[in-house]
Amino acid sequence: MLTVHGYPNRVCSGLTRREALQIGGAGLFGLSLPGVLAAEDAAATFSSARAKSVIFLYLFGGPSQLESFDMKPDASSSIRGPFIPIESRTPELRICEHLSRTAQISDKVCVIRTMTHPHNDHNASHYIQTGHKFTRSAADGGDVNARSTDWPSMGSVVEYLSRQAPAAHLRSIPDYIYLPNKLGALQGYERTGQHAGWLGSAYNAFATNIQKRNSADNPYFRDCVDQELDFRIKGMVTTEAITLDRLNQRNSLLKQFDQANRAFHEQQVYENFDRIQQRALSLVTSKKMRSAFDIRQESAVVRDRYGRHLFGQSALMGRRMVEAGARFVTVCWDAPDGYSWDSHRSSKHLQQHLLPGFDQTYSALIADLDERGLLEETLVVAVGEMGRTPKPNSAWGRGHWSHCFPCLLAGAGIQGGAVYGTSDDQAAYPLESPVSPEDLAKTIYWSLGINPDLFLKDQEDRPIPIIEGGQPLKQLFA
């Protein structure tokens, strides 16, 4: 638990400089102040943005295109799959019967059918989340854990650039948030692609930490109770075992942060810290941040609408994060059982949990954002790292297939009711308009008002493009 002791040399707010540094560097937000203070300036204004925020719904494991958004009812019985296609509000789109709610809001969604890349295993999570090919050779999916030499995730780049903006210290919530856990955490991994890599750990996501009940549990497949859906920042809500000495040793931590917040903003402490230090202290004393992470403030009706399973409640938290001002929020459907969307074995989980769970949450998120006036300023991306093989096993399980798979885009001016790209008659390869991870990454950056051809400096002070190759898909926007 965090303990911050007092020191005699105080600034005008009553906090010492060392206390402020300790608070900001205590790990509550994935911040490392030495790394933050060493950050290079970069040109990014976000002023020409189509999107103020991105919600990146990451379906880790690889959803099957043939059982979702690229069904092939005219294919042979050995290919087409066990589920029936239904009509949607998009004339060209017939989708799976287990996605009936999404079918009703498809007029707000653009379905890309032709995502493609050659990295045919789960370490493609690096490629999808960074826009850069995986830098290590692990064709069997091994060597899964992140390294400091990996490429930075899109969210980390956004976090980095946001901190260089002139008013960075005024932002009261992190700009890169990962829900409900770091990718792989429920399996004991720290998977590649989600972190800041060579950009520096100071720009890692702020990740919440929701545990499962036991080794066999899958909280994405069942309703979760409030006791396990506590997204709140533990250091800010605990009433014992954490002290901020000289603020008030006997008050609860919550009251201590309230006192720090009042002192920090009522006095001219900003004159004593540079903008990065100001931002760190602003975050840890932010009443807005504490409130945003408290899902209990949502009504039971809204929470039921999203689904009480882990993905549903995490997506609802994602909406709360962009509503509070975060720029890049990843909501991950992970594989705590080792499979989930990685449906090698059969289509049973697709029918019982995966498709219905996604359908409920995705349709609720799009509708909720729209009703709140947030959809036009929020780009919602839903994608996995790959698709599934056209040829199934006897139980309709399918293997890894990265050569053709779907991606959904909505909001931020995306033309809804559209389908982009055409696959062959087995949904195996693109016939027209292939889309690479580089294209997707540049589209996301461009939507946020970030120059997709921007260069950053690496740890050796060399200019590195944030994305090498690819083009933003501007034609998908109205």
Short mmCIF file of C-alpha atoms in Angstrom, two decimals:
data_model
loop_
_atom_site.label_atom_id
_atom_site.label_comp_id
_atom_site.label_asym_id
_atom_site.label_seq_id
_atom_site.Cartn_x
_atom_site.Cartn_y
_atom_site.Cartn_z
CA MET A 1 0.00 0.00 0.00
CA LEU A 2 1.12 3.56 -0.67
CA THR A 3 2.53 5.64 2.18
CA VAL A 4 3.77 9.15 1.48
CA HIS A 5 5.64 10.72 4.42
CA GLY A 6 6.05 14.42 5.09
CA TYR A 7 9.12 16.58 4.51
CA PRO A 8 9.94 20.00 5.92
CA ASN A 9 10.42 22.00 2.71
CA ARG A 10 6.95 22.96 1.56
CA VAL A 11 5.57 24.92 -1.33
CA CYS A 12 2.80 27.46 -0.90
CA SER A 13 0.06 24.82 -1.14
CA GLY A 14 1.33 23.04 1.96
CA LEU A 15 2.67 20.10 -0.10
CA THR A 16 6.40 19.72 -0.48
CA ARG A 17 7.88 19.30 -3.92
CA ARG A 18 9.09 15.88 -2.87
CA GLU A 19 5.58 14.90 -1.71
CA ALA A 20 4.18 15.98 -5.05
CA LEU A 21 6.81 13.96 -6.90
CA GLN A 22 6.12 10.94 -4.70
CA ILE A 23 2.38 11.18 -5.24
CA GLY A 24 2.77 11.42 -9.00
CA GLY A 25 5.41 8.71 -9.14
CA ALA A 26 3.70 6.25 -6.83
CA GLY A 27 2.37 4.09 -9.64
CA LEU A 28 -1.29 4.97 -9.29
CA PHE A 29 -1.53 5.94 -12.94
CA GLY A 30 1.32 4.03 -14.57
CA LEU A 31 3.34 7.25 -14.35
CA SER A 32 7.07 7.47 -13.76
CA LEU A 33 7.94 11.09 -13.21
CA PRO A 34 11.60 10.76 -14.21
CA GLY A 35 10.40 9.38 -17.51
CA VAL A 36 7.70 12.00 -17.79
CA LEU A 37 10.09 14.84 -17.08
CA ALA A 38 12.46 13.56 -19.77
CA ALA A 39 9.75 13.43 -22.43
CA GLU A 40 10.52 15.14 -25.71
CA ASP A 41 8.24 17.82 -27.06
CA ALA A 42 6.13 16.70 -30.03
CA ALA A 43 3.81 18.62 -32.31
CA ALA A 44 0.24 17.49 -31.73
CA THR A 45 -2.64 19.83 -31.16
CA PHE A 46 -5.70 17.56 -31.60
CA SER A 47 -7.30 20.72 -33.01
CA SER A 48 -8.47 19.25 -36.34
CA ALA A 49 -9.89 16.11 -34.75
CA ARG A 50 -12.97 14.32 -36.05
CA ALA A 51 -12.94 12.42 -32.76
CA LYS A 52 -12.30 13.76 -29.30
CA SER A 53 -11.96 10.17 -28.06
CA VAL A 54 -11.52 6.59 -29.22
CA ILE A 55 -13.09 3.53 -27.60
CA PHE A 56 -11.11 0.54 -28.84
CA LEU A 57 -13.06 -2.67 -28.24
CA TYR A 58 -10.43 -5.38 -28.50
CA LEU A 59 -11.79 -8.91 -28.95
CA PHE A 60 -8.66 -10.85 -28.15
CA GLY A 61 -8.39 -14.34 -29.60
CA GLY A 62 -9.78 -13.76 -33.07
CA PRO A 63 -13.57 -13.69 -33.72
CA SER A 64 -14.75 -15.77 -36.64
CA GLN A 65 -15.71 -13.72 -39.68
CA LEU A 66 -17.89 -16.58 -40.94
CA GLU A 67 -19.95 -16.60 -37.75
CA SER A 68 -20.31 -12.82 -37.49
CA PHE A 69 -20.02 -10.12 -40.17
CA ASP A 70 -18.90 -11.96 -43.30
CA MET A 71 -21.19 -14.95 -43.49
CA LYS A 72 -21.19 -17.02 -46.67
CA PRO A 73 -24.60 -18.71 -46.89
CA ASP A 74 -23.92 -19.76 -50.48
CA ALA A 75 -20.65 -21.50 -49.64
CA SER A 76 -20.50 -25.28 -49.35
CA SER A 77 -21.87 -26.92 -46.23
CA SER A 78 -18.32 -27.63 -45.13
CA ILE A 79 -17.52 -23.89 -44.97
CA ARG A 80 -20.56 -21.75 -44.25
CA GLY A 81 -21.01 -22.49 -40.55
CA PRO A 82 -23.85 -23.55 -38.26
CA PHE A 83 -25.60 -20.18 -37.84
CA ILE A 84 -28.25 -18.47 -39.96
CA PRO A 85 -27.69 -15.01 -41.48
CA ILE A 86 -30.29 -12.32 -40.81
CA GLU A 87 -31.03 -8.98 -42.42
CA SER A 88 -29.76 -5.72 -40.92
CA ARG A 89 -30.39 -2.04 -41.52
CA THR A 90 -27.50 -2.07 -43.98
CA PRO A 91 -28.70 -3.29 -47.40
CA GLU A 92 -25.46 -5.11 -48.21
CA LEU A 93 -25.06 -6.69 -44.80
CA ARG A 94 -26.54 -9.95 -43.58
CA ILE A 95 -25.08 -10.93 -40.25
CA CYS A 96 -25.29 -13.74 -37.75
CA GLU A 97 -28.61 -14.53 -36.06
CA HIS A 98 -26.88 -14.13 -32.69
CA LEU A 99 -26.14 -10.48 -33.50
CA SER A 100 -29.75 -9.35 -33.82
CA ARG A 101 -29.35 -6.18 -31.71
CA THR A 102 -26.33 -5.09 -33.72
CA ALA A 103 -28.36 -5.67 -36.87
CA GLN A 104 -30.80 -3.03 -35.61
CA ILE A 105 -28.13 -0.36 -35.20
CA SER A 106 -26.04 -1.26 -38.26
CA ASP A 107 -27.13 2.01 -39.90
CA LYS A 108 -24.65 3.68 -37.53
CA VAL A 109 -21.81 1.25 -38.27
CA CYS A 110 -19.31 0.71 -41.09
CA VAL A 111 -18.24 -2.93 -41.39
CA ILE A 112 -14.77 -3.48 -42.81
CA ARG A 113 -14.66 -7.05 -44.09
CA THR A 114 -11.09 -7.12 -45.33
CA MET A 115 -8.67 -6.57 -42.48
CA THR A 116 -5.60 -8.60 -43.36
CA HIS A 117 -2.02 -9.26 -42.29
CA PRO A 118 0.43 -12.21 -42.35
CA HIS A 119 1.05 -12.64 -38.60
CA ASN A 120 -1.06 -15.71 -37.93
CA ASP A 121 -0.94 -15.99 -34.12
CA HIS A 122 -1.99 -14.11 -31.01
CA ASN A 123 1.10 -11.92 -30.93
CA ALA A 124 -0.64 -10.08 -33.73
CA SER A 125 -2.09 -8.19 -30.77
CA HIS A 126 1.11 -6.15 -31.08
CA TYR A 127 0.36 -5.38 -34.73
CA ILE A 128 -3.28 -4.46 -34.14
CA GLN A 129 -2.64 -2.22 -31.13
CA THR A 130 0.50 -0.49 -32.43
CA GLY A 131 0.18 -0.52 -36.22
CA HIS A 132 3.64 -2.11 -36.41
CA LYS A 133 4.55 -5.68 -37.21
CA PHE A 134 5.67 -7.78 -34.28
CA THR A 135 9.41 -7.33 -33.81
CA ARG A 136 10.13 -10.83 -32.55
CA SER A 137 9.88 -14.19 -34.29
CA ALA A 138 7.31 -16.35 -32.52
CA ALA A 139 5.18 -18.06 -35.13
CA ASP A 140 3.70 -20.43 -32.56
CA GLY A 141 2.41 -17.57 -30.40
CA GLY A 142 5.14 -17.92 -27.78
CA ASP A 143 7.24 -15.10 -26.35
CA VAL A 144 4.01 -13.29 -25.48
CA ASN A 145 5.13 -10.85 -22.79
CA ALA A 146 5.76 -7.18 -23.50
CA ARG A 147 9.27 -5.77 -23.69
CA SER A 148 10.61 -2.26 -23.46
CA THR A 149 11.86 -2.57 -27.04
CA ASP A 150 8.38 -3.18 -28.48
CA TRP A 151 6.62 -0.50 -30.50
CA PRO A 152 4.38 1.79 -28.45
CA SER A 153 0.65 1.19 -28.56
CA MET A 154 -1.59 3.76 -30.21
CA GLY A 155 -2.94 4.67 -26.80
CA SER A 156 0.56 5.31 -25.47
CA VAL A 157 1.34 7.57 -28.42
CA VAL A 158 -1.86 9.49 -27.71
CA GLU A 159 -0.91 9.74 -24.02
CA TYR A 160 2.57 10.97 -24.94
CA LEU A 161 1.33 13.60 -27.37
CA SER A 162 -1.39 14.74 -25.02
CA ARG A 163 1.18 15.43 -22.32
CA GLN A 164 3.09 17.72 -24.67
CA ALA A 165 0.06 19.96 -25.24
CA PRO A 166 0.25 23.39 -23.57
CA ALA A 167 -2.76 22.74 -21.30
CA ALA A 168 -1.76 19.20 -20.34
CA HIS A 169 -1.71 20.02 -16.65
CA LEU A 170 -5.40 20.96 -16.81
CA ARG A 171 -6.51 17.49 -17.93
CA SER A 172 -8.01 15.72 -14.94
CA ILE A 173 -8.02 12.13 -16.24
CA PRO A 174 -5.39 9.94 -17.97
CA ASP A 175 -5.60 9.91 -21.76
CA TYR A 176 -4.84 6.18 -22.16
CA ILE A 177 -6.97 3.81 -20.10
CA TYR A 178 -7.15 0.01 -20.31
CA LEU A 179 -10.23 -1.86 -19.02
CA PRO A 180 -10.89 -4.15 -17.19
CA ASN A 181 -7.29 -5.46 -16.88
CA LYS A 182 -4.02 -5.40 -18.69
CA LEU A 183 -4.24 -7.79 -21.64
CA GLY A 184 -3.33 -11.29 -20.47
CA ALA A 185 -3.56 -10.49 -16.76
CA LEU A 186 -6.24 -13.13 -16.09
CA GLN A 187 -3.93 -15.74 -17.67
CA GLY A 188 -0.79 -14.53 -15.93
CA TYR A 189 0.69 -12.75 -18.96
CA GLU A 190 1.68 -9.18 -19.77
CA ARG A 191 0.92 -9.42 -23.47
CA THR A 192 2.75 -7.41 -26.07
CA GLY A 193 1.20 -4.47 -27.90
CA GLN A 194 -0.61 -2.71 -25.07
CA HIS A 195 2.29 -0.78 -23.54
CA ALA A 196 4.46 2.20 -24.41
CA GLY A 197 7.52 0.10 -25.36
CA TRP A 198 10.52 2.20 -26.37
CA LEU A 199 8.53 5.39 -25.82
CA GLY A 200 8.96 4.80 -22.08
CA SER A 201 6.90 3.25 -19.32
CA ALA A 202 5.68 6.69 -18.23
CA TYR A 203 3.22 6.43 -21.13
CA ASN A 204 1.75 3.04 -20.30
CA ALA A 205 -2.00 2.87 -19.90
CA PHE A 206 -3.74 3.38 -16.61
CA ALA A 207 -5.19 -0.13 -16.25
CA THR A 208 -7.87 -1.16 -13.82
CA ASN A 209 -7.60 -4.54 -12.13
CA ILE A 210 -10.67 -6.79 -11.94
CA GLN A 211 -9.91 -10.31 -10.73
CA LYS A 212 -11.63 -13.60 -11.48
CA ARG A 213 -12.96 -15.86 -8.73
CA ASN A 214 -10.71 -18.84 -9.39
CA SER A 215 -8.55 -20.38 -12.07
CA ALA A 216 -11.54 -21.89 -13.90
CA ASP A 217 -13.67 -18.75 -13.80
CA ASN A 218 -14.62 -16.69 -16.86
CA PRO A 219 -16.27 -13.42 -15.75
CA TYR A 220 -17.03 -12.56 -19.38
CA PHE A 221 -19.42 -15.51 -19.48
CA ARG A 222 -21.51 -14.68 -16.39
CA ASP A 223 -23.09 -11.84 -14.46
CA CYS A 224 -20.71 -10.13 -12.05
CA VAL A 225 -21.62 -8.66 -8.67
CA ASP A 226 -20.62 -5.17 -7.55
CA GLN A 227 -17.99 -6.45 -5.13
CA GLU A 228 -15.91 -7.73 -8.05
CA LEU A 229 -16.72 -4.83 -10.40
CA ASP A 230 -14.89 -2.23 -8.35
CA PHE A 231 -13.14 -0.10 -10.98
CA ARG A 232 -12.41 2.61 -8.44
CA ILE A 233 -8.82 3.68 -7.86
CA LYS A 234 -7.90 1.68 -4.82
CA GLY A 235 -5.45 4.25 -3.47
CA MET A 236 -8.14 6.90 -3.53
CA VAL A 237 -10.89 4.98 -1.77
CA THR A 238 -9.10 2.99 0.91
CA THR A 239 -9.65 4.38 4.37
CA GLU A 240 -6.68 2.70 6.01
CA ALA A 241 -3.06 1.70 5.39
CA ILE A 242 -2.31 4.81 3.31
CA THR A 243 -1.12 8.10 4.77
CA LEU A 244 -0.21 11.48 3.37
CA ASP A 245 1.76 12.74 6.37
CA ARG A 246 1.37 16.41 7.33
CA LEU A 247 -1.92 16.60 5.40
CA ASN A 248 -3.98 14.76 7.98
CA GLN A 249 -2.81 11.46 9.39
CA ARG A 250 -6.08 10.60 11.05
CA ASN A 251 -8.50 11.41 8.24
CA SER A 252 -9.53 8.88 5.62
CA LEU A 253 -7.56 8.88 2.40
CA LEU A 254 -10.54 10.26 0.57
CA LYS A 255 -10.64 13.31 2.84
CA GLN A 256 -6.89 13.72 2.49
CA PHE A 257 -7.14 13.88 -1.27
CA ASP A 258 -10.01 16.34 -0.99
CA GLN A 259 -7.84 18.55 1.20
CA ALA A 260 -4.92 18.25 -1.18
CA ASN A 261 -7.20 19.10 -4.08
CA ARG A 262 -8.52 22.26 -2.40
CA ALA A 263 -5.06 23.43 -1.38
CA PHE A 264 -3.59 22.64 -4.76
CA HIS A 265 -6.16 24.60 -6.75
CA GLU A 266 -6.87 27.46 -4.33
CA GLN A 267 -3.23 28.51 -4.10
CA GLN A 268 -0.81 29.32 -6.89
CA VAL A 269 1.08 26.05 -6.75
CA TYR A 270 1.21 25.87 -10.55
CA GLU A 271 3.99 28.46 -10.45
CA ASN A 272 6.21 25.94 -8.65
CA PHE A 273 5.94 22.98 -11.01
CA ASP A 274 6.45 22.50 -14.70
CA ARG A 275 3.46 21.34 -16.72
CA ILE A 276 4.19 17.61 -16.43
CA GLN A 277 4.50 17.76 -12.66
CA GLN A 278 1.38 19.87 -12.52
CA ARG A 279 -0.51 17.23 -14.45
CA ALA A 280 0.70 14.38 -12.23
CA LEU A 281 -0.45 16.12 -9.08
CA SER A 282 -3.70 17.23 -10.70
CA LEU A 283 -4.51 13.61 -11.55
CA VAL A 284 -3.95 12.24 -8.09
CA THR A 285 -6.00 15.00 -6.49
CA SER A 286 -8.79 14.87 -9.07
CA LYS A 287 -12.31 14.54 -7.70
CA LYS A 288 -13.49 14.09 -11.30
CA MET A 289 -11.26 11.05 -11.70
CA ARG A 290 -12.52 9.41 -8.54
CA SER A 291 -16.10 9.96 -9.65
CA ALA A 292 -15.55 8.68 -13.19
CA PHE A 293 -14.24 5.33 -11.97
CA ASP A 294 -17.21 4.68 -9.69
CA ILE A 295 -19.58 2.58 -11.81
CA ARG A 296 -22.11 2.50 -8.98
CA GLN A 297 -23.19 5.96 -10.07
CA GLU A 298 -24.87 4.40 -13.11
CA SER A 299 -28.51 3.35 -12.86
CA ALA A 300 -29.46 -0.31 -12.71
CA VAL A 301 -31.34 0.13 -16.00
CA VAL A 302 -28.23 1.35 -17.82
CA ARG A 303 -26.03 -1.33 -16.31
CA ASP A 304 -28.50 -4.05 -17.28
CA ARG A 305 -28.65 -2.64 -20.79
CA TYR A 306 -24.90 -3.13 -21.28
CA GLY A 307 -24.93 -6.56 -19.63
CA ARG A 308 -23.72 -7.40 -16.15
CA HIS A 309 -20.86 -9.55 -17.49
CA LEU A 310 -17.32 -8.21 -17.42
CA PHE A 311 -17.25 -6.97 -21.00
CA GLY A 312 -20.55 -5.14 -20.64
CA GLN A 313 -19.60 -3.36 -17.45
CA SER A 314 -16.14 -2.54 -18.82
CA ALA A 315 -17.66 -1.00 -21.96
CA LEU A 316 -19.94 1.08 -19.74
CA MET A 317 -16.83 2.21 -17.89
CA GLY A 318 -15.33 3.06 -21.26
CA ARG A 319 -18.24 5.37 -21.95
CA ARG A 320 -17.75 6.96 -18.54
CA MET A 321 -14.06 7.50 -19.33
CA VAL A 322 -14.65 9.33 -22.63
CA GLU A 323 -17.46 11.27 -20.98
CA ALA A 324 -14.91 12.40 -18.38
CA GLY A 325 -12.49 13.40 -21.14
CA ALA A 326 -10.10 10.48 -21.76
CA ARG A 327 -8.81 10.36 -25.32
CA PHE A 328 -8.06 6.65 -25.83
CA VAL A 329 -9.82 3.86 -23.95
CA THR A 330 -9.25 0.18 -24.69
CA VAL A 331 -11.91 -2.25 -23.51
CA CYS A 332 -10.63 -5.79 -23.83
CA TRP A 333 -12.52 -9.07 -24.05
CA ASP A 334 -9.69 -11.26 -22.89
CA ALA A 335 -9.34 -15.06 -22.68
CA PRO A 336 -9.27 -16.00 -18.99
CA ASP A 337 -10.19 -19.56 -19.94
CA GLY A 338 -7.38 -19.73 -22.50
CA TYR A 339 -9.86 -19.72 -25.38
CA SER A 340 -12.92 -17.42 -25.51
CA TRP A 341 -12.77 -15.80 -28.99
CA ASP A 342 -9.97 -18.21 -29.83
CA SER A 343 -12.64 -20.74 -30.79
CA HIS A 344 -10.55 -23.73 -31.82
CA ARG A 345 -12.67 -26.33 -30.11
CA SER A 346 -16.25 -25.65 -31.19
CA SER A 347 -18.87 -22.99 -31.87
CA LYS A 348 -20.62 -23.66 -28.54
CA HIS A 349 -19.20 -20.64 -26.73
CA LEU A 350 -19.84 -18.45 -29.75
CA GLN A 351 -23.52 -19.33 -29.55
CA GLN A 352 -23.89 -19.27 -25.77
CA HIS A 353 -21.70 -16.37 -24.65
CA LEU A 354 -19.44 -14.62 -27.13
CA LEU A 355 -21.81 -13.44 -29.85
CA PRO A 356 -24.78 -12.68 -27.52
CA GLY A 357 -22.50 -10.89 -25.04
CA PHE A 358 -20.86 -8.76 -27.71
CA ASP A 359 -24.22 -8.09 -29.36
CA GLN A 360 -25.77 -6.79 -26.16
CA THR A 361 -22.83 -4.61 -25.16
CA TYR A 362 -21.91 -3.22 -28.57
CA SER A 363 -25.46 -2.23 -29.46
CA ALA A 364 -25.93 -0.66 -26.01
CA LEU A 365 -22.70 1.31 -26.27
CA ILE A 366 -23.48 2.74 -29.71
CA ALA A 367 -27.04 3.65 -28.70
CA ASP A 368 -25.95 5.12 -25.36
CA LEU A 369 -23.25 7.28 -26.93
CA ASP A 370 -25.74 8.45 -29.54
CA GLU A 371 -28.41 9.31 -26.97
CA ARG A 372 -25.86 11.30 -24.92
CA GLY A 373 -24.60 13.24 -27.93
CA LEU A 374 -21.19 11.59 -27.68
CA LEU A 375 -21.21 9.38 -30.77
CA GLU A 376 -20.32 12.18 -33.17
CA GLU A 377 -17.17 12.90 -31.19
CA THR A 378 -16.20 9.31 -30.28
CA LEU A 379 -14.70 6.82 -32.71
CA VAL A 380 -15.69 3.29 -31.67
CA VAL A 381 -13.46 0.53 -33.08
CA ALA A 382 -14.24 -3.17 -32.59
CA VAL A 383 -11.69 -5.70 -33.83
CA GLY A 384 -9.72 -8.80 -32.95
CA GLU A 385 -6.14 -9.61 -33.90
CA MET A 386 -7.22 -12.08 -36.60
CA GLY A 387 -10.12 -14.20 -37.87
CA ARG A 388 -10.71 -17.93 -38.20
CA THR A 389 -10.01 -20.55 -40.85
CA PRO A 390 -12.68 -21.15 -43.51
CA LYS A 391 -12.36 -24.87 -42.95
CA PRO A 392 -13.70 -25.92 -39.52
CA ASN A 393 -13.40 -29.05 -37.44
CA SER A 394 -16.34 -31.38 -36.84
CA ALA A 395 -17.68 -29.21 -33.97
CA TRP A 396 -17.36 -26.00 -36.02
CA GLY A 397 -14.24 -24.87 -34.22
CA ARG A 398 -11.89 -22.95 -36.47
CA GLY A 399 -8.14 -22.28 -36.33
CA HIS A 400 -6.16 -19.05 -36.61
CA TRP A 401 -6.60 -17.04 -39.82
CA SER A 402 -5.12 -13.56 -40.17
CA HIS A 403 -5.63 -13.17 -43.91
CA CYS A 404 -9.19 -11.86 -43.80
CA PHE A 405 -11.24 -10.70 -40.81
CA PRO A 406 -13.72 -7.95 -39.87
CA CYS A 407 -13.47 -4.63 -38.08
CA LEU A 408 -16.34 -2.34 -37.06
CA LEU A 409 -16.11 1.46 -37.05
CA ALA A 410 -18.77 3.83 -35.74
CA GLY A 411 -19.03 7.44 -34.65
CA ALA A 412 -16.86 10.52 -35.27
CA GLY A 413 -18.37 11.07 -38.71
CA ILE A 414 -18.04 7.47 -39.93
CA GLN A 415 -20.64 6.75 -42.62
CA GLY A 416 -23.02 4.28 -41.06
CA GLY A 417 -24.92 1.59 -42.92
CA ALA A 418 -21.83 0.85 -45.00
CA VAL A 419 -19.70 -2.15 -45.88
CA TYR A 420 -16.10 -1.67 -46.96
CA GLY A 421 -14.15 -4.33 -48.83
CA THR A 422 -15.15 -7.63 -50.34
CA SER A 423 -13.79 -11.07 -49.50
CA ASP A 424 -13.75 -14.19 -51.65
CA ASP A 425 -16.48 -16.81 -51.53
CA GLN A 426 -14.98 -18.46 -48.43
CA ALA A 427 -14.11 -15.28 -46.52
CA ALA A 428 -10.51 -16.40 -46.81
CA TYR A 429 -8.85 -13.50 -48.68
CA PRO A 430 -9.78 -9.96 -49.70
CA LEU A 431 -10.94 -9.56 -53.29
CA GLU A 432 -10.96 -5.77 -53.13
CA SER A 433 -9.99 -3.01 -50.70
CA PRO A 434 -7.71 -4.88 -48.28
CA VAL A 435 -7.10 -3.01 -45.02
CA SER A 436 -3.84 -3.42 -43.11
CA PRO A 437 -3.20 -2.69 -39.43
CA GLU A 438 -1.17 0.28 -40.64
CA ASP A 439 -4.23 1.61 -42.48
CA LEU A 440 -6.37 1.17 -39.38
CA ALA A 441 -3.83 2.86 -37.10
CA LYS A 442 -3.44 5.83 -39.44
CA THR A 443 -7.22 6.15 -39.62
CA ILE A 444 -7.44 6.27 -35.84
CA TYR A 445 -4.64 8.82 -35.53
CA TRP A 446 -6.11 10.98 -38.28
CA SER A 447 -9.55 10.91 -36.64
CA LEU A 448 -7.97 12.24 -33.42
CA GLY A 449 -6.31 15.12 -35.24
CA ILE A 450 -2.85 13.54 -35.06
CA ASN A 451 -0.76 13.73 -38.19
CA PRO A 452 -0.51 10.04 -39.24
CA ASP A 453 2.90 10.79 -40.77
CA LEU A 454 4.25 12.28 -37.55
CA PHE A 455 7.76 11.36 -36.39
CA LEU A 456 8.68 10.82 -32.75
CA LYS A 457 12.15 10.53 -31.26
CA ASP A 458 13.14 7.17 -29.81
CA GLN A 459 15.38 6.64 -26.79
CA GLU A 460 18.46 7.22 -28.94
CA ASP A 461 17.05 10.52 -30.20
CA ARG A 462 16.36 9.15 -33.67
CA PRO A 463 13.22 10.27 -35.54
CA ILE A 464 10.81 7.35 -35.95
CA PRO A 465 7.48 7.46 -37.82
CA ILE A 466 4.51 6.64 -35.62
CA ILE A 467 3.33 4.37 -38.48
CA GLU A 468 5.37 3.06 -41.40
CA GLY A 469 3.24 2.72 -44.53
CA GLY A 470 -0.50 2.58 -44.90
CA GLN A 471 -3.07 5.30 -45.53
CA PRO A 472 -5.90 6.68 -43.41
CA LEU A 473 -9.30 5.55 -44.68
CA LYS A 474 -10.70 9.06 -45.02
CA GLN A 475 -13.30 7.83 -47.50
CA LEU A 476 -15.15 6.09 -44.65
CA PHE A 477 -15.99 9.44 -43.10
CA ALA A 478 -18.87 11.62 -44.20
#
